[in-house]
CSV table of C-alpha atoms and ligand atoms in Angstrom, one decimal:
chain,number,residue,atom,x,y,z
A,1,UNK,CA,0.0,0.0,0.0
A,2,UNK,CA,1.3,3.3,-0.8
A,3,UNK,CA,2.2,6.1,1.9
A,4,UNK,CA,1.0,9.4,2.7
A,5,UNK,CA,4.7,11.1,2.8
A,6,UNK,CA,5.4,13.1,0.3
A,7,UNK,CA,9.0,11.2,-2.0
A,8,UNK,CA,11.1,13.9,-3.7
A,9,UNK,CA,11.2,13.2,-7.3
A,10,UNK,CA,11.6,15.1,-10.7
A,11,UNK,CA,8.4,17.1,-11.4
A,12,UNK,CA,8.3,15.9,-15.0
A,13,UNK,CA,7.8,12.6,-16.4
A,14,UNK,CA,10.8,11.1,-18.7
A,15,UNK,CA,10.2,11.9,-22.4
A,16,UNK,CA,9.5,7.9,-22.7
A,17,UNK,CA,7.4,6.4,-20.6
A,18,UNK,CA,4.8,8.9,-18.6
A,19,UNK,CA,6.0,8.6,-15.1
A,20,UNK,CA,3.0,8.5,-12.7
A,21,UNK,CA,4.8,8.2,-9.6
A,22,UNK,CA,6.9,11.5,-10.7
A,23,UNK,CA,3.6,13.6,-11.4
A,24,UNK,CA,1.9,12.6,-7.8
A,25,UNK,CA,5.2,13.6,-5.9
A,26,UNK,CA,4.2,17.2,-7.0
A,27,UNK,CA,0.3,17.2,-6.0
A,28,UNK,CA,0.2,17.8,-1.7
A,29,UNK,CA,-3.2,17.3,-1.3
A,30,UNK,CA,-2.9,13.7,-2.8
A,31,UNK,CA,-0.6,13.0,0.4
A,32,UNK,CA,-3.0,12.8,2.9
A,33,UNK,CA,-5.1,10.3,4.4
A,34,UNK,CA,-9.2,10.4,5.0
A,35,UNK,CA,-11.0,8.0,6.8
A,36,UNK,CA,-7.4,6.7,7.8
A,37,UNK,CA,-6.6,5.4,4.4
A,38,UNK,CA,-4.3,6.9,1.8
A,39,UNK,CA,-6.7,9.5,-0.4
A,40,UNK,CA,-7.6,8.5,-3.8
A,41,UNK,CA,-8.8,11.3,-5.9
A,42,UNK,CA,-11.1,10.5,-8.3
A,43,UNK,CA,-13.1,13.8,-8.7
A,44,UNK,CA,-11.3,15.3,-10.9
A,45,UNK,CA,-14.3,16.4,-13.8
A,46,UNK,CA,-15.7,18.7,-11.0
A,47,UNK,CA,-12.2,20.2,-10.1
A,48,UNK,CA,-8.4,19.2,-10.1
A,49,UNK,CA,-5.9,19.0,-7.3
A,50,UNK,CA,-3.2,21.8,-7.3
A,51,UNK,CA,0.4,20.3,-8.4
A,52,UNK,CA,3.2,21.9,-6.3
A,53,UNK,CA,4.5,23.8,-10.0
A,54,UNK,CA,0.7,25.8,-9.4
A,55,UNK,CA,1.2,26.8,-6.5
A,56,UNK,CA,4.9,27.9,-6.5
A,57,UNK,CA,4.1,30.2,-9.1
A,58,UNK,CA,1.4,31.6,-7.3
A,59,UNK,CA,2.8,32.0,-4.3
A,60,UNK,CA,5.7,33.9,-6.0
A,61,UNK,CA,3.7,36.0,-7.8
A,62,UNK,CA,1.6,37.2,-5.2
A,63,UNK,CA,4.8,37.6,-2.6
A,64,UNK,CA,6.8,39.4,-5.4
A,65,UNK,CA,5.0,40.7,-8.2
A,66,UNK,CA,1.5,41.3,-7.6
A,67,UNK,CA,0.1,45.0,-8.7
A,68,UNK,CA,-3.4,45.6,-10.8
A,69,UNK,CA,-2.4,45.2,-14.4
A,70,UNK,CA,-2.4,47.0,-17.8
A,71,UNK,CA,-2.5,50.9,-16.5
A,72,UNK,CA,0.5,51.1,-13.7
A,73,UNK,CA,3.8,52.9,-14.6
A,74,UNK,CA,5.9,51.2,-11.7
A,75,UNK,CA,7.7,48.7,-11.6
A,76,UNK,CA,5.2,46.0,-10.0
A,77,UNK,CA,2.7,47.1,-12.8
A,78,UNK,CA,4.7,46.2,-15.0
A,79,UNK,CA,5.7,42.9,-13.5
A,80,UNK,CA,2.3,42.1,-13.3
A,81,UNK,CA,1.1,42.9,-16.8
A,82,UNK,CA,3.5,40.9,-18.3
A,83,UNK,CA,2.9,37.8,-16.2
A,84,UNK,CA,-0.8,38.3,-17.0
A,85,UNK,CA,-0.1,38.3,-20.6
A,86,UNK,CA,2.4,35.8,-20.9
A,87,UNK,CA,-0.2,33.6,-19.5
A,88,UNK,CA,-2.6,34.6,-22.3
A,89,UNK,CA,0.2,33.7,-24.8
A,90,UNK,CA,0.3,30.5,-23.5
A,91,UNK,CA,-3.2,29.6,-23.2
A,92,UNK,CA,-3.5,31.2,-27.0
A,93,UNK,CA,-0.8,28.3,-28.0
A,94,UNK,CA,-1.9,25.8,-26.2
A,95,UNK,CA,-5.0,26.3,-27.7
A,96,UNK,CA,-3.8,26.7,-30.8
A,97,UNK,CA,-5.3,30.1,-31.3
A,98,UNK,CA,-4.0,32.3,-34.1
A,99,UNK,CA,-2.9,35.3,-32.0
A,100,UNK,CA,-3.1,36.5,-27.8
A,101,UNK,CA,-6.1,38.6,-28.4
A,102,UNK,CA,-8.7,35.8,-29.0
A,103,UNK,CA,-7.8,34.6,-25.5
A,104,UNK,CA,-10.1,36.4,-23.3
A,105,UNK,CA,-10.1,36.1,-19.7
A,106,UNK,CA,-13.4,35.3,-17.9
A,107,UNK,CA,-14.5,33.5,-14.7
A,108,UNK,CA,-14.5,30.2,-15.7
A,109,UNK,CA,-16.8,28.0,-18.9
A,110,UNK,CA,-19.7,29.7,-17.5
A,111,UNK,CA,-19.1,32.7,-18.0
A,112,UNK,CA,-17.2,32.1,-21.2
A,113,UNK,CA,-20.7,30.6,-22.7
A,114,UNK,CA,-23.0,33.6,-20.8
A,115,UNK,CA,-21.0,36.0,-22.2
A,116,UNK,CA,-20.8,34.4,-26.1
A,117,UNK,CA,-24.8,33.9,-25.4
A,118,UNK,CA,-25.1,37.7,-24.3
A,119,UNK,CA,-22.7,39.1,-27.5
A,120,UNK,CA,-22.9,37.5,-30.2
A,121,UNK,CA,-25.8,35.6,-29.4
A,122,UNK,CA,-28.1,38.9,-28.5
A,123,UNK,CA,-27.2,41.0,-31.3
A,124,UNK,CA,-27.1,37.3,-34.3
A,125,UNK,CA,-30.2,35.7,-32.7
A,126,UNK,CA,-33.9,37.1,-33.3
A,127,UNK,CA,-37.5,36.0,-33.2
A,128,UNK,CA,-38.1,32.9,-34.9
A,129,UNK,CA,-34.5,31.3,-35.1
A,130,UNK,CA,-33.0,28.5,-33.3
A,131,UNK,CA,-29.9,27.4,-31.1
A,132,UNK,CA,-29.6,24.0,-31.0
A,133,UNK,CA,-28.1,22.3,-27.8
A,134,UNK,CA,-26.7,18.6,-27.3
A,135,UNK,CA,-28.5,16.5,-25.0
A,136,UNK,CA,-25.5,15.6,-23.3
A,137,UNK,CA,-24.7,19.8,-22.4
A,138,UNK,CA,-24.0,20.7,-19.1
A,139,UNK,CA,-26.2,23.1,-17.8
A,140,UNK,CA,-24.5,26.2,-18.6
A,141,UNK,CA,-24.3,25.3,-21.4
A,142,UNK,CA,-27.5,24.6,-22.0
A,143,UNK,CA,-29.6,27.8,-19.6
A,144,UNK,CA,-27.7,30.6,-21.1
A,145,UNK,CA,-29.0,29.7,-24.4
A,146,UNK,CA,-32.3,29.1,-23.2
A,147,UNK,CA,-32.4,32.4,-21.4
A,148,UNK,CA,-31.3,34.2,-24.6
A,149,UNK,CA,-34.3,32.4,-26.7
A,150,UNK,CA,-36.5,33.2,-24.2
A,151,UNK,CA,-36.0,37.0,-24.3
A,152,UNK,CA,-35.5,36.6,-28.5
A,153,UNK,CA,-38.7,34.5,-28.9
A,154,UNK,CA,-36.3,32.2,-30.3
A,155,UNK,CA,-36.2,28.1,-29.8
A,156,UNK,CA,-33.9,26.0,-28.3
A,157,UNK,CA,-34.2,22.7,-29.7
A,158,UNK,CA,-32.0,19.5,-28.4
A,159,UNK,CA,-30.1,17.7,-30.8
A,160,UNK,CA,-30.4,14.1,-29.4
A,161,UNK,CA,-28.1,11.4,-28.5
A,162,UNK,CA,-28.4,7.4,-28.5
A,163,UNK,CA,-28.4,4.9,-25.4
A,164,UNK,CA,-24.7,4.4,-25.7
A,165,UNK,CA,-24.5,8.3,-25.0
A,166,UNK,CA,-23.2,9.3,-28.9
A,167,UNK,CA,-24.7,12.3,-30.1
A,168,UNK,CA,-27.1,11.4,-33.2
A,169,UNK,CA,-25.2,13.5,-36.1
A,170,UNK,CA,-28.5,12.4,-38.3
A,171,UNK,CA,-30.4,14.2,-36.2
A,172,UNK,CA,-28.1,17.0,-36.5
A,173,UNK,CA,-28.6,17.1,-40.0
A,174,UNK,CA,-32.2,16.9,-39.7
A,175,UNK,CA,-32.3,19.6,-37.3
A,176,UNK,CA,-29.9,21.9,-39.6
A,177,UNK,CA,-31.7,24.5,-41.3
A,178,UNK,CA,-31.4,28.5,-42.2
A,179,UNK,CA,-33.5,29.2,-39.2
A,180,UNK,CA,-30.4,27.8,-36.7
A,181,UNK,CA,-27.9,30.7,-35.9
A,182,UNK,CA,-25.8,28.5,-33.1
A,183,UNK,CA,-24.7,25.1,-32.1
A,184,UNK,CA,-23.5,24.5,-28.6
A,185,UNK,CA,-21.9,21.1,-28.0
A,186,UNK,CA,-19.4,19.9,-25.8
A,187,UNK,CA,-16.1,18.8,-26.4
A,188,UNK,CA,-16.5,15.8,-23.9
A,189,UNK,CA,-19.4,15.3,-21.9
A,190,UNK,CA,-19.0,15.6,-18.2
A,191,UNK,CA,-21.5,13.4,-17.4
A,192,UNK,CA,-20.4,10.3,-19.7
A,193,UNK,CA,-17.0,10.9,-21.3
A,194,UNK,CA,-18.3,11.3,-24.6
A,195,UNK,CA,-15.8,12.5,-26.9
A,196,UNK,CA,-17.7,14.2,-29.7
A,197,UNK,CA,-16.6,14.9,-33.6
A,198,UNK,CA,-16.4,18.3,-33.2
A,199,UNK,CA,-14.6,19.1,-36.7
A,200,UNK,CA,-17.4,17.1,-38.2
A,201,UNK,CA,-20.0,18.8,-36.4
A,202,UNK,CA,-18.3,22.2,-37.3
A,203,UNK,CA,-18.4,21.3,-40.8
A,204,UNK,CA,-22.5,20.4,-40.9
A,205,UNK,CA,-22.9,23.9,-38.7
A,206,UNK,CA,-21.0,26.4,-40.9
A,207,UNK,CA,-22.6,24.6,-44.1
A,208,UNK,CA,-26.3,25.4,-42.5
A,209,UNK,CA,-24.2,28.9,-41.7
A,210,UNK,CA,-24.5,29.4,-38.2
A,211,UNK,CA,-21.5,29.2,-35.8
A,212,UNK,CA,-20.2,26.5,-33.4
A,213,UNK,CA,-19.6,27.1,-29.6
A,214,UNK,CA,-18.0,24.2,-27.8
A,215,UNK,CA,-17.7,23.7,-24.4
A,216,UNK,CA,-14.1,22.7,-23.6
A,217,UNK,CA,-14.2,22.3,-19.9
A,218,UNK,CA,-13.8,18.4,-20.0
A,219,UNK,CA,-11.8,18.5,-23.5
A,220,UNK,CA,-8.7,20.9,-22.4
A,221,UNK,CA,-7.8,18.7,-19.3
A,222,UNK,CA,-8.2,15.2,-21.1
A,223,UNK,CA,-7.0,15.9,-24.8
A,224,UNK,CA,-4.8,18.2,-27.1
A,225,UNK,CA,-7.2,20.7,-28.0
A,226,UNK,CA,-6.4,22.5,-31.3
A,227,UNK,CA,-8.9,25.5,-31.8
A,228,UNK,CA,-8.4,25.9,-35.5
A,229,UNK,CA,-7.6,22.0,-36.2
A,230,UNK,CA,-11.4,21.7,-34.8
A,231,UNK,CA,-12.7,24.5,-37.1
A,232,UNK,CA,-15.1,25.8,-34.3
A,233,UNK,CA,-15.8,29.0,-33.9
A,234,UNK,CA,-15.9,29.8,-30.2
A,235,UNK,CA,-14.5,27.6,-27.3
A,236,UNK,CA,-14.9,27.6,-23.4
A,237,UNK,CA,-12.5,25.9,-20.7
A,238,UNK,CA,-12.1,26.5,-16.9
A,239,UNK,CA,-8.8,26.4,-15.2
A,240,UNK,CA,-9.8,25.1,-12.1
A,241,UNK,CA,-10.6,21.6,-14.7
A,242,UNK,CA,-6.7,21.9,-15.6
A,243,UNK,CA,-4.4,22.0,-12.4
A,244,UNK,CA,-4.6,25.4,-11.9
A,245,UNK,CA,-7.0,28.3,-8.9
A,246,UNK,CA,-10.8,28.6,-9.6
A,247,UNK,CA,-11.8,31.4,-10.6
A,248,UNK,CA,-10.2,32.0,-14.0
A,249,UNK,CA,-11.3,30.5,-17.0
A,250,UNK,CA,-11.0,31.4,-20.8
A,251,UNK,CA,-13.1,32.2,-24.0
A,252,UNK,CA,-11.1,31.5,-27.2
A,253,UNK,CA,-13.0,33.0,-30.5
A,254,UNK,CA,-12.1,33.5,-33.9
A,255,UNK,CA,-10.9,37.3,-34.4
A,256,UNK,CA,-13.3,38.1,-36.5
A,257,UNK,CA,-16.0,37.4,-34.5
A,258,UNK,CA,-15.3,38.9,-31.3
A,259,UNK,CA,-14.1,41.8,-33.0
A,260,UNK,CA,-17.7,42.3,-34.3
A,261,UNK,CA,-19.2,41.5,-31.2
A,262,UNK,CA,-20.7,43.9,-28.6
A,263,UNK,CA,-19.1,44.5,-25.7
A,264,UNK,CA,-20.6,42.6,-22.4
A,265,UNK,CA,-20.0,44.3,-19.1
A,266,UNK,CA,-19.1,47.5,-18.8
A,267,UNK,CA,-16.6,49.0,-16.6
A,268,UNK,CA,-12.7,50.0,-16.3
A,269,UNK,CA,-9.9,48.7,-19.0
A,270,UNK,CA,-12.9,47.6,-21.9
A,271,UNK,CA,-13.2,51.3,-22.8
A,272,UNK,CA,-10.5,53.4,-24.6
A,273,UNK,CA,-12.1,57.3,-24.0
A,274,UNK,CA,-15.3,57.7,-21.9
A,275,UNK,CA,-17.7,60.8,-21.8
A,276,UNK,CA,-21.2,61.7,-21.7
A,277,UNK,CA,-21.9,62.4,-25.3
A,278,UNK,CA,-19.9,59.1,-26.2
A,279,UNK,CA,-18.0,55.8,-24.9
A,280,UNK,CA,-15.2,53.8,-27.3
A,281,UNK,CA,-14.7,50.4,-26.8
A,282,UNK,CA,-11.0,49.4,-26.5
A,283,UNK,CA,-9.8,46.8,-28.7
A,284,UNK,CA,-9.4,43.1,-28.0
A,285,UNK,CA,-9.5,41.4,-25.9
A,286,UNK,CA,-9.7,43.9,-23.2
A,287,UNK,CA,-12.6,45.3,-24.4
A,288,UNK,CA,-14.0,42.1,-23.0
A,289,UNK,CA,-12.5,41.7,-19.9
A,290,UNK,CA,-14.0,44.7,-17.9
A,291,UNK,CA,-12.8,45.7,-14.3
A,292,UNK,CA,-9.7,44.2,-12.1
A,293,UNK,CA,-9.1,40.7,-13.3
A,294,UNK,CA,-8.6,37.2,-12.0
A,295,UNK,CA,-4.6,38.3,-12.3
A,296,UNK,CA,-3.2,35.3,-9.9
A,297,UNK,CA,-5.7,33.4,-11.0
A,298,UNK,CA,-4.3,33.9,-14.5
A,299,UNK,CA,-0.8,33.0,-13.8
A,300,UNK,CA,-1.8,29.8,-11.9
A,301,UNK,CA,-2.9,28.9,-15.2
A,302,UNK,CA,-0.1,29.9,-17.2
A,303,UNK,CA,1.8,27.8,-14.7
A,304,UNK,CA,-0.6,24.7,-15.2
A,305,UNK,CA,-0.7,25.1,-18.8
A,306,UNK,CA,3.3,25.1,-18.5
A,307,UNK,CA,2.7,21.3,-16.6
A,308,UNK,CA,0.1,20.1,-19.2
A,309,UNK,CA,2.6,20.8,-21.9
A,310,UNK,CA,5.3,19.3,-20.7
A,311,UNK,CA,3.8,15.9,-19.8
A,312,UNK,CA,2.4,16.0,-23.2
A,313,UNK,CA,-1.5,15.9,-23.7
A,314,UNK,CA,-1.0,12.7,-26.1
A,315,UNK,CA,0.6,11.1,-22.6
A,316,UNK,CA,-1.9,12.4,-20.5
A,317,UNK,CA,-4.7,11.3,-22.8
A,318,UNK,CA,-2.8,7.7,-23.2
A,319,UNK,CA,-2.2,7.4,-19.4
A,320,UNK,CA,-5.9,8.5,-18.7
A,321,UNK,CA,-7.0,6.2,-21.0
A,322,UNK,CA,-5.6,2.9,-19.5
A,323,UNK,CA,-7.0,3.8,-16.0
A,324,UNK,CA,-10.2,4.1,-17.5
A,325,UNK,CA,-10.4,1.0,-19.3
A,326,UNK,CA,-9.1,-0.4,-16.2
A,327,UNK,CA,-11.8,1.0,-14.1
A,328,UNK,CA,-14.7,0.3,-16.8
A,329,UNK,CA,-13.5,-3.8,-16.9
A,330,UNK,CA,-13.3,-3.5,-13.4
A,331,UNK,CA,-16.6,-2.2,-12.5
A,332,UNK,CA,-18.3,-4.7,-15.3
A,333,UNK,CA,-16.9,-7.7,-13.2
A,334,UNK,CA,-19.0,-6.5,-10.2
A,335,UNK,CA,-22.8,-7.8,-10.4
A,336,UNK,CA,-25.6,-5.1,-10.5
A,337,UNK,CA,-23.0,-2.5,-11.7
A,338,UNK,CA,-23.9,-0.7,-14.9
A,339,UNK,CA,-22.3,2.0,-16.8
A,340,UNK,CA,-23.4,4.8,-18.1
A,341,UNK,CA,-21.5,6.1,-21.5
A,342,UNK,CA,-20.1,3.6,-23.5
A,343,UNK,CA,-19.2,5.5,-26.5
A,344,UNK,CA,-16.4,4.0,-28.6
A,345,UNK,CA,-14.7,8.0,-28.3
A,346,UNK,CA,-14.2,8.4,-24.6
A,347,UNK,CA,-12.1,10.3,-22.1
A,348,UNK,CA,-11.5,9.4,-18.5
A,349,UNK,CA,-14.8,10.2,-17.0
A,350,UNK,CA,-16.8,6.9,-15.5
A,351,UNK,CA,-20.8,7.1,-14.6
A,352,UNK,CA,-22.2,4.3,-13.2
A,353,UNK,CA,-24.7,3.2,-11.0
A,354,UNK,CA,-24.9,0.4,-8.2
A,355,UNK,CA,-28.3,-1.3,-8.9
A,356,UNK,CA,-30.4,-0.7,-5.6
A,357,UNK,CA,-28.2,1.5,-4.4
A,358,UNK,CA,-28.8,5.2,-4.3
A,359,UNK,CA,-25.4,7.4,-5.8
A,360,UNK,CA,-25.4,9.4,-2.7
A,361,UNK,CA,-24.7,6.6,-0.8
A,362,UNK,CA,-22.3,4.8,-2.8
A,363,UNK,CA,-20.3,8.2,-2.7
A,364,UNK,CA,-20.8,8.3,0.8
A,365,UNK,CA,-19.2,4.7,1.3
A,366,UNK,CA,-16.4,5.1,-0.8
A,367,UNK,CA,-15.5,8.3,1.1
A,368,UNK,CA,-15.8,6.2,4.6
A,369,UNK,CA,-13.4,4.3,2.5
A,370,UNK,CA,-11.0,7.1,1.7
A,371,UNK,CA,-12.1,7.2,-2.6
A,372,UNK,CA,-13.9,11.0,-3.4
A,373,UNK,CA,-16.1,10.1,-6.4
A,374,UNK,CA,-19.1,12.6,-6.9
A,375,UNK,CA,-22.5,12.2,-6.8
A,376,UNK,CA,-25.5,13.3,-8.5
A,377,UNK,CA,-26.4,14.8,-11.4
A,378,UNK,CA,-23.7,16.3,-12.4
A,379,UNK,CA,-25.4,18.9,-13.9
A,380,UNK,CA,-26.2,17.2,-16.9
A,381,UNK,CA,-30.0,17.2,-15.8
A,382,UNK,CA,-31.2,16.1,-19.6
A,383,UNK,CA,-28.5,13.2,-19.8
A,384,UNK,CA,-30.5,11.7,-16.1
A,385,UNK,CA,-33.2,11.8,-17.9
A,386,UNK,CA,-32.6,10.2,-20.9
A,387,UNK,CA,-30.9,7.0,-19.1
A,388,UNK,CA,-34.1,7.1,-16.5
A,389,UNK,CA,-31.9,8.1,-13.6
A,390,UNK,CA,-31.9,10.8,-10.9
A,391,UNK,CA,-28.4,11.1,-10.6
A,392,UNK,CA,-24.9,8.3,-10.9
A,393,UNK,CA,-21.7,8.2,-9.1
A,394,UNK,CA,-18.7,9.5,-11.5
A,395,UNK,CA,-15.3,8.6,-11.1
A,396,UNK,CA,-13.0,10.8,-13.7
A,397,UNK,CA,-9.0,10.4,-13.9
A,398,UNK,CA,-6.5,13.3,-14.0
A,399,UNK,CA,-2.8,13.4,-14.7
A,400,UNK,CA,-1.8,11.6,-11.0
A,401,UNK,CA,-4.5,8.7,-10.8
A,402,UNK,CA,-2.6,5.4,-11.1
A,403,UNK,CA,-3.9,1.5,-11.1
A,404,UNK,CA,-3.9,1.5,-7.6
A,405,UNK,CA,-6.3,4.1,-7.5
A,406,UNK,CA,-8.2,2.1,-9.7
A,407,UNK,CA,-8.0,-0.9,-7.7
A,408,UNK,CA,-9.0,0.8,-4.8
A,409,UNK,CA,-12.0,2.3,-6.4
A,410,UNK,CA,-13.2,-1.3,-7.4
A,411,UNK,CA,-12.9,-3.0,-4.3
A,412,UNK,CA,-14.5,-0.1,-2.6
A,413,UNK,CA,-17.7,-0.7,-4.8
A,414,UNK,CA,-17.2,-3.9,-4.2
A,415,UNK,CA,-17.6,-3.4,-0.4
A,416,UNK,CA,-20.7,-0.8,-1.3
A,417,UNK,CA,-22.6,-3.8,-3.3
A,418,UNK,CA,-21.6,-6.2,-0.5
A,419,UNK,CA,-22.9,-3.9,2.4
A,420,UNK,CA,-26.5,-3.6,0.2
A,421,UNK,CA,-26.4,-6.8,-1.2
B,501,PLP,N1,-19.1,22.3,-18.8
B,501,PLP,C1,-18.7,21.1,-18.4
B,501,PLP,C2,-18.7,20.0,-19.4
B,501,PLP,C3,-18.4,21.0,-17.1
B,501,PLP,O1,-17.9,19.7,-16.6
B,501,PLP,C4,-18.4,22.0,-16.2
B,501,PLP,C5,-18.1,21.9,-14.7
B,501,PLP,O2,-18.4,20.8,-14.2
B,501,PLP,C6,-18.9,23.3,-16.7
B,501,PLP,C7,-19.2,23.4,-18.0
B,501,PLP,C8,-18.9,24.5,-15.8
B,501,PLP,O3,-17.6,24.9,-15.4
B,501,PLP,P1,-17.4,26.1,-14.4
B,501,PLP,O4,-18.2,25.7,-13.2
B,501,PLP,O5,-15.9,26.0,-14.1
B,501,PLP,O6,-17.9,27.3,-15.0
């Protein structure tokens, strides 16, 4: 069994194999025990634990460099504008966006989505037209869209998926007319791991000539995400989903279209000259990105995009991948276990459900047992429905879950269908 004391090992993996044990010598929280048994983390699609590489470069920032950004003359200022910005540059490449200013910083993929809905969204969608909305969306991105139809007299239809939780791209094509003016999808479904086409999606949406906003909160931590690679037009991640704080998230969009967009929220640093008779806008992407920003926030990211790119997101996605299949053959051996999700494109995210056993207290069991799954619906709402649940428990796999966690998370259902059964 493995210890709670921290070894002191390289931060990095080797550039051959992806070394596990390497990565979870640089995440504290992992080194701690609950219930008296070494932690396993396994809740990693509602938010990640902070690797050591994080938090160094927060803590120095904020002990050294921290000032408000972009309109300071001293020297602290100036530190702090360009950390902000060089964490923009390396979101905008690991995005693969085609220059800094179509990185905009917001909350988290919440906002991002709320303010795409409240922009381009309020000033492209009118009365009659329709968004169309996976089944599979998490709600926000789902509600924003249905708050902007609301107010439009617009419709926000679902595009459907099947039982093994694949979106239905027929039924896209079906659904595809003149009248739709957006497409929301996810990149991969928090609720089932779904990994979703999204360049052959894009291509069905800008034939029918609306635009394409994915949701990347689940796709940036699991995969390489290449914005123009996927052809979509707007995409959403959070950081707190990637390694780094909550609090700080980002909207990529083409150029183009954010340049044409209104602004959002007013305030400070999204105007260029204010007056009574008139207001500019400043250019992007600040003039999206009004008031004080997440600015620590920001360069935890840039420090956790740093991490990702070095391990290498084909790794991480390859590593992931072998937990999860571990975990899904794992699960499948225990009677009355069923999983939720079996596309054939997955990431790391597991749903399942324990039959006669409500997912509140299997997640309450496996935490007596030191494993922190999640619980419920994962706000996915739609996607309960559909599979004729209330809610699952969800085990998802980050950069520092090993087989052992997996084992551990099997024999602790084990014990949960045991204890019911
Ligand atoms: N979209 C997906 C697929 C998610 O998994 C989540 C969070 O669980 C969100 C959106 C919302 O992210 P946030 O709460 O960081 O805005």
């Amino acid at each position: 069994m493995r210890s709670t004391s921290q070894p002191v090992m390289s931060p990095l993996a080797s550039s051959s194999a992806y070394d596990v044990a390497a990565v979870r010598a640089t995440v504290p929280a992992l080194h701690q025990e609950i219930a008296n048994r070494p932690l396993v983390y396994l809740d990693n699609a509602a938010s990640t634990l902070r690797p050591e590489r994080v938090l160094e470069a927060v803590d120095h920032f904020e002990r050294h460099d921290y000032s408000n950004v972009h309109r300071g003359i001293h020297e602290l200022s100036q530190r702090a504008t360009t950390a902000f910005e060089a964490a923009r540059t390396k979101v905008a490449s690991h995005l693969g966006a085609s220059r800094p200013e179509e990185v905009i910083f917001v909350r988290g993929t919440t906002e991002a989505i709320n303010l795409v809905a409240q922009t381009y969204g309020r000033s492209q969608v009118s009365e009659g037209d329709v968004v169309l909305v996976s089944e599979m969306e998490h709600h926000s991105n789902m509600v924003p869209w249905q708050l902007l139809c609301l107010e439009k007299g617009a419709q926000c239809l679902p595009i459907p998926m099947c039982d093994r939780g694949e979106l239905r791209l027929d039924e896209l094509d079906r659904l595809l007319d003149s009248s739709v003016k957006v497409v929301a999808v996810t990149h991969v479904s928090n609720a089932l791991g779904t990994i979703n086409p999204i360049r052959e999606i894009a291509a069905k949406v800008h034939e029918a000539g609306a635009v394409l906003v994915v949701d990347g909160a689940q796709g940036v931590p699991h995969l390489r995400v290449d914005v123009a690679e996927l052809d979509c037009d707007f995409y959403a991640m959070s950081g707190h989903k990637v390694y780094a704080p909550s609090g700080v998230g980002v909207l990529w969009g083409r150029h183009e279209l954010l340049d044409s967009m209104p602004p959002w929220h007013g305030g400070g640093n999204m105007i260029r000259s204010v007056s009574f008779e008139q207001t500019d806008f400043n250019e992007l992407p600040h003039k999206f990105e009004a008031g004080t920003p997440n600015i620590t926030g920001a360069v935890g990211l840039g420090a956790a995009i740093d991490l990702v790119d070095d391990l290498g997101p084909e790794n991480i996605a390859r590593h992931e991948a072998q937990c999860l299949q571990a975990a899904t053959e794992g699960l499948l051996e225990i009677e009355g276990v069923r999983i939720l999700g079996t596309a054939s494109s997955k990431a790391s995210v597991l749903s399942f459900v324990v039959d006669g056993v409500h997912p509140h207290d299997v997640g309450a069991l496996l935490d007596r047992d030191g494993v922190a799954v999640r619980a419920g619906h994962h706000c996915a709402q739609p996607v309960m429905q559909h599979f004729g649940v209330p809610s699952t428990s969800r085990a998802s796999f980050g950069i520092y879950n090993d087989l052992e966690d997996v084992e551990r998370l099997v024999a602790a259902v084990r014990r949960v269908q045991e204890f019911f059964g």
